[in-house]
Amino acid sequence: MKEIVEVAVGLPVSKTFPYLIPEKMRESIQIGMRVLVPFKGRKVTGFIIGLLNEAPKELEGKLREVEELLDEAPLLSLEMLRFYKWISDYYLYPLGEVIKTGLPPGLHLKSELILSLTAESKNSLIQGSLEPVQEKIFKEIERRGKVSLKKILRRFPKEVSKSQLFSWKKDGLIHIDVGIVGEEVKPKFEKIVHYQGGDLDQPLSKKQSEILEWVKMKKDVSYSELSKTFKSPLRALQNLQARGLLSISIKEVSRDQSVQPGLKAYPKPELTPDQEKVLSEILKGIRSRRFSPFLIHGVTGSGKTEIYLRAIEEVLAQEREAIVLVPEISLTPQLLSRFKDRFGENLALLHSGLGRGERYDQWRKVWRGEVKIVLGARSAIFAPFKNLGIIIVDEEHDPSYKQEEKLKYHARDLSVVRAKHSEATLLLGSATPSLESFHNAEKGRFHLLTLPERIEGRPLPHVELVDMRKEEGLLSEGLRRALQKNFEEKKQSLLFLNRRGFANFILCPECGFTFKCPNCSVTLTYHLRERSLQCHYCDYRTKAPGDCPTCKGHRLQGIGIGTERLEQEVKKIFPSIEVGRMDRDTTFRRRSHLQILKKLESGGIDILVGTQMIVKGHDFPNVTFVGVVSADTSLHFPDFRSGERTFQLLTQVAGRAGRGEDLGEVIIQTFNPDHYSIVKAKDHDFIGFYQEEIQFRKALEYPPFSRLINFRLVGNSEKRTRAMAEEMGRIGKDLLKKYGKGIEILGPSMAPFSKMRGKFRWQMLVKGKSSPWLHQFAKDLASRFKTQAKGVGVELDIDVDPVFIL
Ligand code: ADP
Ligand code: ZN
């Protein structure tokens, strides 16, 4: 029997550590279980990633013991562990933290310092002999009984410090102990009452017979439901149980809050010949039980989703499992109802909109093999299936697949890796594939499948560009006319603007003053309804003043428009038309999103104004006109992908028009009517766009012709962050001697958003032709830099394959 485990703790440490297994755990301990282990004076949750025969030589005799075994069965299979190790290596991120990212929240216990009062201080509280500050804090500790030191420091940041608390401990006023905190999410169980029937030997009380009748009618019913119907039913129930008329059992239940969408049913159609052709290729892949990667390039409305559903049917027939990834915002009721109509309850949902308990329950359904399909946003790539047959990534180009904080993984890229590990089929689908994926298809790494036409030969919408250099105001003459006409024909319209709020920023024309976020290097957006100025990055809010705070001028002006203003303008122009708005401000409440869509579906909205939220996943036959108020917002993004992003957005928005019987019309307003991203989007010409864009990437050696890693430095002090950036630059240059021409360094320079959430940001971009070579370089750089940066208060944040370099 093994005596030592290798443990990855869920902390930012780059190594894993061996621990001794106590005698009593040796029989039950397995790879993939969680343990509580002592670590730097605390107790933390770790994951067992290996079993060893003996301790490494240098640690012999010094090993500490595992404190507690937290699971009865492994949470992680060996296959998942292999996947997590790959991720940890590729993204230069600690293994324990990678695993933590992949698990639902609430599985992570750790120890903390806990405060409680001593008899002496309790006494002083009663006598009222304490100083005011002390009294306030002690009262808080007493109220909570036990409270973590961190919480008290957070609650009273000005009044008390850590050293102060420790000095009170020395004076015998408080206890400071190590305790375990963190609400662990547990499965939820319910008592279920069953009807057993049988003969009555003695008469029943009125209440007893009522309960018995009721349960008989329902057959099985949960205790919680029963106690809603009958007041304090416990005694009666126990009596009925004792007489064998009812029985009670315990069952695990799922906290399933997923909405029953209540939209139109989705019948299974006959496939079109194009769909048949594409599907038959995919079925060959699935039946081969080998890694089979496909890229489906299909225009919007060409029937890709139906292909996904059919492919999943085949995978289920083979008793294998399916992961379906969709961008966060397209987890729409419509998509959900299409899956539910086809697969019923054989489906788990994983996305960030779920509560902790719900998410945990959905995850457990997968883990226990109760469902065979997972539908979710990017984190669903970690669904713990054991026999995966297919991974589908819808709208594979979508930037929301990239996690932009902590572990900066790209779920589409991970889907390739996981499908390979599992010998599964991979389906990437999009009307506007990413340059990387299409390039991979060109090189033969992905098998390219095409759906060139919309279902039933419905034409793609007719798109017109309006040159805004020749127009005045917000909405061009043409756009107004089109909205009016569409309304008169009893059709619906979408109006897209990729910016929320009322005005982009507020300017004083007299002295030039603008309102900036105190934490970020951006201007504040004006929101009319709350009369507030808001930062869209850190959520800083402040009341909008009437006059300029510097020169006291009275002529403050809003510059640039957002969806809130657009809605108002449209209402002004068309007073008799129903206008709705969908953006983050109108959908922050749960289900408000669904309500807006339902209103659109039922015809209660004539014109829907919105941000990116209206772009995806919806399919409304009566929407025949789409207006793009400004195509230029994304074009001016300081990033090499801005052209690609613009093309994708415009194509997707335009794709919302005319999905029913009638021809769709689109008007795009722009100040750059000759830019190829805009022209090619107008012509629905992905290939044409790809050919131009790929030239540009090649000339500048940007991905897919190279790989990038962004080394970002983030610190509280401007000076130190800059100094460390320079230091990193020196280390980088020095390393180039060893790595030579294959690596190119850009920077260090100030990040495009040089301050964010109160922290200063610098960055250094490293480009490499070969990924392994670039990774080697990155590891060298990171480890040399980390020794230099110890204790300086500047953090290194590594972004491998950044999507946006901000
Ligand atoms: P995509 O995912 O490519 O945008 P969808 O799968 O949503 O396309 O299909 C577009 C529309 O065509 C949907 O309303 C869908 O119900 C319908 N549809 C898909 N396949 C067929 C088919 N074979 N016959 C009839 N209608 C279909
Ligand atoms: Zn801010």
Tab-separated table of C-alpha atoms and ligand atoms in Angstrom, residues 517-522 524 535-540 756-758, ligand 2:
chain	number	residue	atom	x	y	z
A	517	CYS	CA	-12.760	57.115	-13.566
A	518	PRO	CA	-10.581	57.487	-10.472
A	519	ASN	CA	-9.596	53.799	-10.767
A	520	CYS	CA	-9.261	53.275	-14.512
A	521	SER	CA	-7.811	55.208	-17.412
A	522	VAL	CA	-11.165	55.652	-19.135
A	524	LEU	CA	-17.077	57.795	-17.320
A	535	CYS	CA	-17.256	53.266	-15.194
A	536	HIS	CA	-17.991	50.259	-17.411
A	537	TYR	CA	-14.821	48.544	-16.279
A	538	CYS	CA	-14.828	48.751	-12.479
A	539	ASP	CA	-18.440	49.818	-11.904
A	540	TYR	CA	-17.467	53.034	-10.126
A	756	MET	CA	-7.589	49.509	-14.359
A	757	ARG	CA	-9.469	49.094	-11.065
A	758	GLY	CA	-6.902	51.243	-9.319
B	2	ZN	ZN	-13.183	52.354	-13.385
